[in-house]
C-alpha cells in the first residue's frame, strides 16, 4: 500500500512541476521576445506585464511542488498516518493565478481601448 501511495504522490507533484515549468517557459518567452520584436504599436508593454506577472507565479508553484514532495516523502519514510494532502496552499496558488490572469486581461483591455481612440 505504501508503494502505491508513494507513486501516486510523486505523479501529482510531477504534474504540478510540469505545469509550473510550462507557465515559466511561456512567461520567459514573452519577456524575451517582447523586448526584441515589440515596437510602440504592437503592445510590448502588455506583453511585458504578462511575463512579469506569470513568472513569479510559476516560481511560487515550483517552490510549492518541491516543498510538498519533500514533506510527503518524509512522512512516508517515517510511516506516518497523517494527512498527505494539502488543502489550503493549492487554493491560494489558484487564487493568485486567477488574479494574475485578471490583471493581464484588464491591462490588455486598457491597451486595446487606448489603441482604438
Coordinates of C-alpha atoms in Angstrom, one line a residue:
X1 CA 0.0 0.0 0.0
X2 CA 2.8 2.4 0.8
X3 CA 4.4 1.8 -2.6
X4 CA 1.1 2.8 -4.4
X5 CA 0.7 5.9 -2.3
X6 CA 4.2 7.0 -2.9
X7 CA 3.8 6.5 -6.7
X8 CA 0.6 8.5 -6.8
X9 CA 2.0 11.4 -4.8
X10 CA 5.1 11.5 -7.0
X11 CA 2.9 11.7 -10.1
X12 CA 0.9 14.5 -8.5
X13 CA 4.0 16.6 -7.7
X14 CA 5.4 15.9 -11.1
X15 CA 2.2 17.2 -12.8
X16 CA 2.5 20.3 -10.6
X17 CA 6.1 20.9 -11.6
X18 CA 5.3 20.3 -15.3
X19 CA 2.5 23.0 -15.1
X20 CA 4.8 25.4 -13.4
X21 CA 7.7 24.9 -15.8
X22 CA 5.3 25.4 -18.8
X23 CA 4.0 28.6 -17.3
X24 CA 7.5 29.8 -16.6
X25 CA 8.6 29.0 -20.1
X26 CA 5.7 30.9 -21.6
X27 CA 6.5 33.9 -19.3
X28 CA 10.2 33.8 -20.1
X29 CA 9.5 33.6 -23.9
X30 CA 7.1 36.6 -23.6
X31 CA 9.7 38.7 -21.8
X32 CA 12.4 37.7 -24.2
X33 CA 10.6 38.3 -27.4
X34 CA 8.7 41.4 -26.3
X35 CA 11.9 43.3 -25.9
X36 CA 13.3 42.1 -29.2
X37 CA 10.4 42.4 -31.5
X38 CA 8.0 44.7 -29.7
X39 CA 7.5 48.2 -31.1
X40 CA 5.4 51.1 -29.9
X41 CA 2.2 49.9 -31.6
X42 CA 2.4 46.2 -31.0
X43 CA 1.6 46.1 -27.3
X44 CA 5.0 45.3 -26.0
X45 CA 4.0 46.9 -22.7
X46 CA 1.2 44.4 -22.2
X47 CA 3.5 41.6 -23.2
X48 CA 6.0 42.6 -20.6
X49 CA 3.2 42.8 -17.9
X50 CA 2.0 39.3 -18.8
X51 CA 5.5 37.9 -18.5
X52 CA 6.3 39.8 -15.3
X53 CA 3.0 38.5 -13.7
X54 CA 3.3 34.9 -14.8
X55 CA 7.0 34.4 -14.0
X56 CA 6.7 34.9 -10.2
X57 CA 3.6 32.7 -10.1
X58 CA 5.5 29.9 -11.8
X59 CA 8.4 30.2 -9.4
X60 CA 5.9 30.0 -6.4
X61 CA 4.4 26.9 -8.0
X62 CA 7.8 25.2 -8.4
X63 CA 8.7 26.1 -4.8
X64 CA 5.3 24.7 -3.5
X65 CA 5.6 21.5 -5.6
X66 CA 9.2 20.9 -4.3
X67 CA 8.2 21.6 -0.7
X68 CA 5.2 19.3 -0.8
X69 CA 7.2 16.5 -2.5
X70 CA 9.8 16.6 0.3
X71 CA 7.2 16.8 3.0
X72 CA 5.3 13.9 1.7
X73 CA 8.4 11.8 1.2
X74 CA 9.5 12.4 4.8
X75 CA 6.0 11.4 6.0
X76 CA 6.1 8.2 4.0
X77 CA 9.6 7.3 5.2
X78 CA 8.6 7.8 8.8
X79 CA 5.4 5.8 8.1
X80 CA 3.2 8.5 9.4
X81 CA -0.6 8.1 9.2
X82 CA -1.1 11.9 8.8
X83 CA -2.9 13.6 6.0
X84 CA -0.8 13.5 2.9
X85 CA -2.9 16.2 1.1
X86 CA -2.6 19.9 1.5
X87 CA -5.8 21.8 1.0
X88 CA -5.0 25.5 1.7
X89 CA -1.9 26.2 -0.3
X90 CA -3.2 24.9 -3.7
X91 CA -6.3 27.1 -3.3
X92 CA -4.1 30.1 -2.5
X93 CA -2.0 29.4 -5.6
X94 CA -5.1 29.1 -7.7
X95 CA -6.4 32.4 -6.4
X96 CA -3.1 34.1 -7.1
X97 CA -3.1 32.6 -10.7
X98 CA -6.6 33.8 -11.3
X99 CA -5.9 37.2 -10.0
X100 CA -2.8 37.4 -12.2
X101 CA -4.8 36.4 -15.3
X102 CA -7.5 39.0 -14.5
X103 CA -4.8 41.7 -14.2
X104 CA -3.4 40.5 -17.6
X105 CA -6.9 40.7 -19.1
X106 CA -7.5 44.2 -17.7
X107 CA -4.1 45.5 -18.9
X108 CA -4.8 44.1 -22.4
X109 CA -8.3 45.6 -22.4
X110 CA -7.0 49.0 -21.4
X111 CA -4.3 48.9 -24.1
X112 CA -6.9 47.8 -26.7
X113 CA -9.2 50.7 -25.7
X114 CA -6.4 53.2 -25.8
X115 CA -5.4 52.0 -29.2
X116 CA -8.8 52.5 -30.6
X117 CA -9.1 56.1 -29.5

